[in-house]
Amino acid sequence: MALAKESTPVSKNGADQEAEYRAQTRVWLRLLACTTLIEGELRRRFRDEFDFTMPRFDVLAQLDREPSGLVLGELPKRLMVSAGNLTPIVDRLVADGYITRTPSNLDRRVQIVCMTVEGRKTFRRMAKSHGAWLAELLADFPADRFDGLIGELDDLKGAVRDALQKP
Amino acid sequence: MALAKESTPVSKNGADQEAEYRAQTRVWLRLLACTTLIEGELRRRFRDEFDFTMPRFDVLAQLDREPSGLVLGELPKRLMVSAGNLTPIVDRLVADGYITRTPSNLDRRVQIVCMTVEGRKTFRRMAKSHGAWLAELLADFPADRFDGLIGELDDLKGAVRDALQKP
DNA sequence: CCAAATTATTTTAAGCATAAAATATTTCCT
DNA sequence: AGGAAATATTTTATGCTTAAAATAATTTGG
């Protein structure tokens, strides 16, 4: 018959638990390092090349897929940021002429945001560079391992989401 | 003889290129989503449980491994943040009694930061919770896939670093 | 020796981020 | 109808973050 250590233990012993803690911490630190590294470089290039920021780009990216615009309240959900955060960002995008913000006739609490022609043009130009920058930054990572990594990250995201759902 | 599409192409054709762009963008978006999700939850718990922030915790984490303290200028390098960023964070940690900041006698430009006994005590208490939170958030991800994911992320980080080195 | 370059750190200006409170509007309920 | 709860958005207070300029001390090179 199998020994306890060979079966799937219901509760782990001290050493196993410690080892798993270390592995989890290492995953987190590496995840953070990769993201920080890439994000910093993308932010720098957005700034230098387009005098633009990533949060502004992210808003435009959401609106680019919505020809008829979006209810303002949809943005914080999709971008996973707080609502108050978006107010000044949307303000400035409106002031710069990239998007419009029009109150709904049906519900005066609600506003509809929609990209302008100018906004779409600007976005597409930046999106092209964004893709190229990413390609440049990830060029040394073997192409045949992307799908595997994507799968792992999808599962990780799902696992974290589930864990957050529980309480 | 092998056809062109079966060999390793020097330059990719349009469709391959597009497909790789998409894979790269997907890796980036998932990386960002995982990090944002975990970081947000950790930040929230640091705030709720300890009235503390992650950047402050990160500084203490660096100093915890340095019994004799660190040259202040070492912190921005290790934490991958700008120097100016640390000034107010260090200021507050000093004011709160978690660390000390003493000018070097050899070079009056330089300062040495070092954790206090109180700081170490507080840090260890928080670090314990931090590990447990991470374990909770990652509990649903299969333990036997951590090492593989860590390897992929290490390689990704290396690839990005190399790409940043080039110009 | 001393002026110029370098190095360490802080300050400033602008923007992002959150949580919590405030405001305005609509819906729900009796 | 009319007050209470719910919803959408903004405001406020606080803190992180960067880039660039400023300050201060040291090192270097004639």
Short mmCIF file of C-alpha atoms (C1' of nucleotides) in Angstrom, two decimals:
data_model
loop_
_atom_site.label_atom_id
_atom_site.label_comp_id
_atom_site.label_asym_id
_atom_site.label_seq_id
_atom_site.Cartn_x
_atom_site.Cartn_y
_atom_site.Cartn_z
CA MET A 1 0.00 0.00 0.00
CA ALA A 2 1.13 3.53 -0.76
CA LEU A 3 2.81 5.52 1.96
CA ALA A 4 1.27 8.78 3.10
CA LYS A 5 3.87 10.85 1.31
CA GLU A 6 3.06 9.22 -1.98
CA SER A 7 -0.67 9.77 -1.79
CA THR A 8 -2.38 13.11 -2.15
CA PRO A 9 -2.25 14.53 1.34
CA VAL A 10 -5.28 16.30 2.73
CA SER A 11 -3.07 18.64 4.76
CA LYS A 12 0.59 19.13 3.95
CA ASN A 13 3.40 18.60 6.39
CA GLY A 14 5.66 21.47 7.45
CA ALA A 15 8.34 21.04 4.81
CA ASP A 16 5.87 20.66 1.92
CA GLN A 17 3.99 23.71 3.10
CA GLU A 18 7.18 25.77 3.28
CA ALA A 19 8.29 24.66 -0.17
CA GLU A 20 4.94 25.59 -1.66
CA TYR A 21 5.02 29.00 0.04
CA ARG A 22 8.42 29.63 -1.52
CA ALA A 23 7.25 28.56 -4.97
CA GLN A 24 4.22 30.82 -4.72
CA THR A 25 6.30 33.77 -3.63
CA ARG A 26 8.72 33.15 -6.47
CA VAL A 27 5.89 33.05 -9.03
CA TRP A 28 4.58 36.32 -7.69
CA LEU A 29 7.95 38.07 -7.68
CA ARG A 30 8.70 36.97 -11.23
CA LEU A 31 5.27 37.93 -12.46
CA LEU A 32 5.75 41.35 -10.93
CA ALA A 33 9.25 41.71 -12.34
CA CYS A 34 8.17 40.84 -15.90
CA THR A 35 5.20 43.18 -15.77
CA THR A 36 7.18 46.05 -14.26
CA LEU A 37 9.92 45.65 -16.84
CA ILE A 38 7.60 45.63 -19.85
CA GLU A 39 5.21 48.23 -18.49
CA GLY A 40 8.01 50.66 -17.71
CA GLU A 41 9.42 50.40 -21.21
CA LEU A 42 6.03 50.74 -22.88
CA ARG A 43 5.20 53.76 -20.71
CA ARG A 44 8.52 55.39 -21.61
CA ARG A 45 7.94 54.88 -25.32
CA PHE A 46 4.36 56.13 -25.22
CA ARG A 47 5.65 59.23 -23.54
CA ASP A 48 8.65 59.79 -25.79
CA GLU A 49 7.02 58.92 -29.10
CA PHE A 50 3.47 60.15 -28.63
CA ASP A 51 3.40 62.25 -25.46
CA PHE A 52 0.69 59.86 -24.32
CA THR A 53 0.12 57.61 -21.31
CA MET A 54 -0.90 53.97 -21.10
CA PRO A 55 -4.12 54.60 -19.15
CA ARG A 56 -5.22 56.97 -21.90
CA PHE A 57 -4.29 54.39 -24.53
CA ASP A 58 -6.21 51.71 -22.63
CA VAL A 59 -9.36 53.82 -22.69
CA LEU A 60 -9.05 54.37 -26.43
CA ALA A 61 -8.42 50.65 -26.94
CA GLN A 62 -11.72 49.83 -25.27
CA LEU A 63 -13.60 52.40 -27.34
CA ASP A 64 -11.98 51.34 -30.60
CA ARG A 65 -14.02 48.14 -30.59
CA GLU A 66 -17.28 49.96 -29.88
CA PRO A 67 -18.43 51.93 -32.92
CA SER A 68 -21.47 53.23 -31.08
CA GLY A 69 -19.61 54.10 -27.93
CA LEU A 70 -19.81 52.79 -24.39
CA VAL A 71 -21.68 53.68 -21.26
CA LEU A 72 -19.11 55.48 -19.12
CA GLY A 73 -19.65 53.11 -16.23
CA GLU A 74 -18.53 50.20 -18.36
CA LEU A 75 -14.97 51.51 -18.54
CA PRO A 76 -13.94 51.03 -14.91
CA LYS A 77 -15.21 47.44 -15.07
CA ARG A 78 -13.36 46.55 -18.25
CA LEU A 79 -10.16 48.30 -17.29
CA MET A 80 -10.24 47.04 -13.70
CA VAL A 81 -9.73 50.48 -12.22
CA SER A 82 -11.85 52.60 -9.90
CA ALA A 83 -14.52 54.88 -11.32
CA GLY A 84 -13.08 58.01 -9.77
CA ASN A 85 -9.81 57.29 -11.48
CA LEU A 86 -11.35 57.60 -14.90
CA THR A 87 -12.97 60.98 -14.45
CA PRO A 88 -9.85 63.11 -15.05
CA ILE A 89 -8.56 60.75 -17.75
CA VAL A 90 -11.82 60.94 -19.69
CA ASP A 91 -11.93 64.70 -19.07
CA ARG A 92 -8.60 65.15 -20.77
CA LEU A 93 -9.37 62.83 -23.67
CA VAL A 94 -12.50 64.89 -24.29
CA ALA A 95 -10.54 68.15 -24.01
CA ASP A 96 -8.01 66.80 -26.52
CA GLY A 97 -10.78 65.88 -28.96
CA TYR A 98 -10.17 62.13 -28.99
CA ILE A 99 -13.52 61.16 -27.49
CA THR A 100 -16.95 62.66 -26.85
CA ARG A 101 -19.02 62.39 -23.68
CA THR A 102 -22.77 62.83 -24.14
CA PRO A 103 -25.45 62.47 -21.47
CA SER A 104 -28.01 59.79 -22.20
CA ASN A 105 -31.53 60.98 -22.91
CA LEU A 106 -33.07 57.98 -21.20
CA ASP A 107 -31.18 58.28 -17.91
CA ARG A 108 -29.55 61.54 -17.05
CA ARG A 109 -27.15 59.86 -14.64
CA VAL A 110 -25.55 57.98 -17.51
CA GLN A 111 -23.07 59.25 -20.04
CA ILE A 112 -22.02 57.73 -23.33
CA VAL A 113 -18.40 57.99 -24.38
CA CYS A 114 -17.47 57.50 -28.01
CA MET A 115 -14.30 57.91 -30.02
CA THR A 116 -14.05 60.71 -32.55
CA VAL A 117 -12.66 60.21 -36.05
CA GLU A 118 -9.53 61.99 -34.88
CA GLY A 119 -9.35 59.70 -31.86
CA ARG A 120 -9.62 56.59 -34.01
CA LYS A 121 -6.90 57.79 -36.31
CA THR A 122 -4.56 58.58 -33.44
CA PHE A 123 -5.34 55.31 -31.70
CA ARG A 124 -4.58 53.17 -34.73
CA ARG A 125 -1.27 54.87 -35.25
CA MET A 126 -0.29 54.26 -31.63
CA ALA A 127 -1.64 50.71 -31.59
CA LYS A 128 0.62 49.83 -34.50
CA SER A 129 3.68 51.06 -32.64
CA HIS A 130 2.51 49.36 -29.48
CA GLY A 131 2.40 46.02 -31.29
CA ALA A 132 5.83 46.57 -32.76
CA TRP A 133 7.33 47.53 -29.40
CA LEU A 134 5.90 44.41 -27.81
CA ALA A 135 7.27 42.31 -30.64
CA GLU A 136 10.66 43.89 -30.12
CA LEU A 137 10.63 43.32 -26.37
CA LEU A 138 9.51 39.70 -26.68
CA ALA A 139 11.56 38.86 -29.76
CA ASP A 140 14.08 36.75 -27.83
CA PHE A 141 11.44 34.53 -26.25
CA PRO A 142 10.94 31.37 -28.33
CA ALA A 143 7.78 31.79 -30.42
CA ASP A 144 6.75 28.17 -29.96
CA ARG A 145 6.44 28.68 -26.21
CA PHE A 146 4.00 31.58 -26.31
CA ASP A 147 0.91 29.41 -26.42
CA GLY A 148 2.06 27.37 -23.45
CA LEU A 149 2.75 30.48 -21.43
CA ILE A 150 -0.59 31.99 -22.39
CA GLY A 151 -2.28 28.84 -21.17
CA GLU A 152 -0.47 28.91 -17.85
CA LEU A 153 -1.32 32.56 -17.32
CA ASP A 154 -4.95 31.96 -18.20
CA ASP A 155 -5.12 29.19 -15.63
CA LEU A 156 -3.35 31.33 -13.07
CA LYS A 157 -5.77 34.16 -13.63
CA GLY A 158 -8.69 31.77 -13.32
CA ALA A 159 -7.30 30.34 -10.09
CA VAL A 160 -6.86 33.78 -8.57
CA ARG A 161 -10.32 34.85 -9.66
CA ASP A 162 -11.81 31.75 -8.07
CA ALA A 163 -9.90 32.39 -4.86
CA LEU A 164 -11.19 35.96 -4.76
CA GLN A 165 -14.75 34.78 -5.34
CA LYS A 166 -14.81 32.48 -2.35
CA PRO A 167 -15.21 34.74 0.69
CA MET B 1 14.52 18.76 -49.44
CA ALA B 2 12.53 20.64 -46.87
CA LEU B 3 10.13 23.30 -48.05
CA ALA B 4 10.63 26.87 -46.91
CA LYS B 5 7.72 26.72 -44.50
CA GLU B 6 9.23 23.74 -42.72
CA SER B 7 12.63 25.30 -42.17
CA THR B 8 13.37 28.12 -39.78
CA PRO B 9 12.62 31.21 -41.82
CA VAL B 10 14.94 34.18 -41.61
CA SER B 11 12.06 36.57 -42.12
CA LYS B 12 8.47 35.55 -41.52
CA ASN B 13 5.70 35.93 -44.03
CA GLY B 14 2.72 38.22 -43.38
CA ALA B 15 0.44 35.66 -41.78
CA ASP B 16 3.14 34.28 -39.48
CA GLN B 17 4.10 37.75 -38.45
CA GLU B 18 0.51 38.68 -37.65
CA ALA B 19 -0.01 35.50 -35.66
CA GLU B 20 3.10 36.14 -33.62
CA TYR B 21 2.04 39.74 -32.95
CA ARG B 22 -1.25 38.45 -31.62
CA ALA B 23 0.42 35.87 -29.40
CA GLN B 24 2.74 38.50 -28.00
CA THR B 25 -0.09 40.88 -27.27
CA ARG B 26 -2.00 38.11 -25.57
CA VAL B 27 0.95 37.20 -23.37
CA TRP B 28 1.28 40.84 -22.37
CA LEU B 29 -2.41 41.33 -21.62
CA ARG B 30 -2.56 38.18 -19.50
CA LEU B 31 0.61 39.04 -17.66
CA LEU B 32 -0.84 42.43 -16.87
CA ALA B 33 -4.19 40.98 -15.83
CA CYS B 34 -2.61 38.47 -13.42
CA THR B 35 -0.36 41.07 -11.86
CA THR B 36 -3.12 43.66 -11.53
CA LEU B 37 -5.44 41.12 -9.94
CA ILE B 38 -2.94 39.89 -7.36
CA GLU B 39 -1.40 43.28 -6.69
CA GLY B 40 -4.78 44.88 -6.10
CA GLU B 41 -5.79 42.25 -3.58
CA LEU B 42 -2.46 42.37 -1.75
CA ARG B 43 -2.62 46.16 -1.59
CA ARG B 44 -6.15 46.04 -0.20
CA ARG B 45 -5.14 43.58 2.51
CA PHE B 46 -2.01 45.51 3.46
CA ARG B 47 -4.19 48.53 3.88
CA ASP B 48 -7.03 46.86 5.76
CA GLU B 49 -4.94 44.63 8.01
CA PHE B 50 -1.88 46.76 8.67
CA ASP B 51 -2.62 50.27 7.40
CA PHE B 52 0.51 49.83 5.28
CA THR B 53 1.35 50.06 1.58
CA MET B 54 3.24 47.65 -0.67
CA PRO B 55 6.01 50.10 -1.55
CA ARG B 56 6.71 50.54 2.15
CA PHE B 57 6.69 46.78 2.63
CA ASP B 58 9.06 46.34 -0.31
CA VAL B 59 11.57 48.71 1.27
CA LEU B 60 11.45 46.81 4.55
CA ALA B 61 11.81 43.51 2.68
CA GLN B 62 15.07 44.71 1.15
CA LEU B 63 16.42 45.92 4.49
CA ASP B 64 15.39 42.75 6.32
CA ARG B 65 18.16 40.84 4.57
CA GLU B 66 20.79 43.45 5.38
CA PRO B 67 21.65 43.43 9.09
CA SER B 68 24.12 46.29 8.66
CA GLY B 69 21.82 48.36 6.49
CA LEU B 70 22.05 49.53 2.91
CA VAL B 71 23.36 52.54 1.10
CA LEU B 72 20.25 54.54 0.23
CA GLY B 73 21.14 54.59 -3.44
CA GLU B 74 20.97 50.83 -3.56
CA LEU B 75 17.22 50.82 -2.94
CA PRO B 76 16.03 52.36 -6.22
CA LYS B 77 18.18 49.85 -8.13
CA ARG B 78 16.89 46.81 -6.29
CA LEU B 79 13.28 47.92 -6.27
CA MET B 80 13.37 49.12 -9.90
CA VAL B 81 11.88 52.50 -9.06
CA SER B 82 13.20 56.03 -9.45
CA ALA B 83 15.31 57.59 -6.74
CA GLY B 84 12.99 60.52 -6.22
CA ASN B 85 10.18 58.11 -5.56
CA LEU B 86 11.87 56.71 -2.51
CA THR B 87 12.54 59.97 -0.72
CA PRO B 88 9.04 60.44 0.75
CA ILE B 89 8.63 56.71 1.40
CA VAL B 90 11.88 56.53 3.33
CA ASP B 91 10.99 59.79 5.09
CA ARG B 92 7.81 58.28 6.42
CA LEU B 93 9.39 54.97 7.43
CA VAL B 94 11.93 56.97 9.42
CA ALA B 95 9.22 59.12 10.99
CA ASP B 96 7.33 55.96 11.96
CA GLY B 97 10.42 54.49 13.62
CA TYR B 98 10.79 51.46 11.32
CA ILE B 99 14.14 52.46 9.84
CA THR B 100 17.02 54.86 10.51
CA ARG B 101 18.82 57.07 8.01
CA THR B 102 22.35 58.08 8.95
CA PRO B 103 24.81 60.08 6.83
CA SER B 104 28.02 58.27 6.00
CA ASN B 105 31.18 59.67 7.59
CA LEU B 106 33.28 58.80 4.57
CA ASP B 107 31.10 60.49 1.95
CA ARG B 108 28.65 63.06 3.08
CA ARG B 109 26.53 62.62 -0.05
CA VAL B 110 25.70 59.07 0.98
CA GLN B 111 23.21 57.87 3.57
CA ILE B 112 22.85 54.48 5.19
CA VAL B 113 19.38 53.14 5.88
CA CYS B 114 18.91 50.36 8.41
CA MET B 115 15.91 48.68 9.96
CA THR B 116 15.19 49.22 13.64
CA VAL B 117 14.27 46.41 16.02
CA GLU B 118 10.70 47.67 15.90
CA GLY B 119 10.86 47.67 12.10
CA ARG B 120 12.08 44.11 11.96
CA LYS B 121 9.35 42.97 14.30
CA THR B 122 6.65 44.70 12.27
CA PHE B 123 8.07 43.45 9.00
CA ARG B 124 8.13 39.82 10.07
CA ARG B 125 4.57 39.97 11.21
CA MET B 126 3.48 41.44 7.88
CA ALA B 127 5.67 39.08 5.84
CA LYS B 128 3.97 36.11 7.45
CA SER B 129 0.55 37.39 6.43
CA HIS B 130 1.84 38.26 2.99
CA GLY B 131 2.94 34.66 2.44
CA ALA B 132 -0.39 33.34 3.65
CA TRP B 133 -2.35 35.71 1.41
CA LEU B 134 -0.33 34.64 -1.60
CA ALA B 135 -0.87 30.99 -0.71
CA GLU B 136 -4.59 31.66 -0.47
CA LEU B 137 -4.73 33.48 -3.80
CA LEU B 138 -2.71 30.82 -5.64
CA ALA B 139 -4.22 27.82 -3.85
CA ASP B 140 -6.27 26.73 -6.86
CA PHE B 141 -3.30 26.65 -9.22
CA PRO B 142 -1.84 23.12 -9.40
CA ALA B 143 1.28 23.00 -7.21
CA ASP B 144 3.15 20.78 -9.66
CA ARG B 145 3.00 23.48 -12.32
CA PHE B 146 4.62 26.24 -10.30
CA ASP B 147 8.16 25.30 -11.26
CA GLY B 148 7.31 25.24 -14.94
CA LEU B 149 5.68 28.64 -14.75
CA ILE B 150 8.61 30.06 -12.79
CA GLY B 151 10.93 28.80 -15.53
CA GLU B 152 8.88 30.38 -18.27
CA LEU B 153 8.73 33.71 -16.44
CA ASP B 154 12.47 33.63 -15.79
CA ASP B 155 13.10 33.11 -19.48
CA LEU B 156 10.64 35.81 -20.39
CA LYS B 157 12.32 38.24 -18.04
CA GLY B 158 15.71 37.35 -19.48
CA ALA B 159 14.44 37.83 -23.02
CA VAL B 160 13.01 41.25 -22.21
CA ARG B 161 16.18 42.27 -20.40
CA ASP B 162 18.26 41.25 -23.40
CA ALA B 163 15.99 43.17 -25.73
CA LEU B 164 16.32 46.26 -23.56
CA GLN B 165 20.09 45.91 -23.48
CA LYS B 166 20.49 45.96 -27.24
CA PRO B 167 20.08 49.62 -28.26
"C1'" DC C 1 45.18 73.57 -6.60
"C1'" DC C 2 41.07 74.32 -8.67
"C1'" DA C 3 37.57 74.21 -12.25
"C1'" DA C 4 34.84 70.71 -14.47
"C1'" DA C 5 32.70 66.43 -14.48
"C1'" DT C 6 30.55 62.98 -11.72
"C1'" DT C 7 27.70 61.05 -8.10
"C1'" DA C 8 24.01 60.97 -4.38
"C1'" DT C 9 19.97 62.77 -3.07
"C1'" DT C 10 15.95 65.93 -2.95
"C1'" DT C 11 12.58 68.87 -5.05
"C1'" DT C 12 9.10 69.95 -8.41
"C1'" DA C 13 5.45 69.31 -11.65
"C1'" DA C 14 2.26 66.33 -13.67
"C1'" DG C 15 -0.40 62.31 -13.74
"C1'" DC C 16 -2.27 57.76 -12.01
"C1'" DA C 17 -4.60 55.09 -8.30
"C1'" DT C 18 -7.55 54.14 -4.48
"C1'" DA C 19 -11.22 54.67 -0.89
"C1'" DA C 20 -14.66 57.18 0.91
"C1'" DA C 21 -17.83 60.89 0.87
"C1'" DA C 22 -20.81 63.77 -1.86
"C1'" DT C 23 -24.15 64.71 -5.60
"C1'" DA C 24 -27.63 63.77 -8.72
"C1'" DT C 25 -30.93 60.88 -10.72
"C1'" DT C 26 -33.82 56.96 -11.08
"C1'" DT C 27 -36.31 52.96 -9.37
"C1'" DC C 28 -38.84 50.60 -5.96
"C1'" DC C 29 -42.32 50.04 -2.71
"C1'" DT C 30 -46.38 50.81 -0.26
"C1'" DA D 1 -47.58 60.05 -4.98
"C1'" DG D 2 -43.73 60.24 -2.22
"C1'" DG D 3 -39.98 58.70 0.66
"C1'" DA D 4 -36.25 55.12 0.69
"C1'" DA D 5 -32.98 52.39 -1.63
"C1'" DA D 6 -30.19 51.89 -5.57
"C1'" DT D 7 -27.25 53.52 -9.31
"C1'" DA D 8 -23.96 56.61 -11.96
"C1'" DT D 9 -20.68 59.82 -11.55
"C1'" DT D 10 -17.66 63.29 -9.37
"C1'" DT D 11 -15.01 65.12 -5.62
"C1'" DT D 12 -11.65 64.85 -1.97
"C1'" DA D 13 -7.75 63.27 0.53
"C1'" DT D 14 -3.76 60.57 0.39
"C1'" DG D 15 -0.05 58.25 -1.62
"C1'" DC D 16 2.76 56.26 -5.52
"C1'" DT D 17 5.33 57.19 -9.80
"C1'" DT D 18 8.13 59.34 -13.16
"C1'" DA D 19 11.17 62.82 -15.49
"C1'" DA D 20 13.66 66.69 -15.10
"C1'" DA D 21 15.73 70.30 -12.54
"C1'" DA D 22 18.13 71.61 -8.39
"C1'" DT D 23 21.40 70.98 -4.61
"C1'" DA D 24 25.34 69.35 -2.47
"C1'" DA D 25 29.54 66.77 -2.04
"C1'" DT D 26 33.32 64.30 -4.14
"C1'" DT D 27 36.53 63.06 -7.73
"C1'" DT D 28 39.25 64.04 -11.80
"C1'" DG D 29 42.39 66.19 -14.90
"C1'" DG D 30 45.07 69.81 -16.20
#
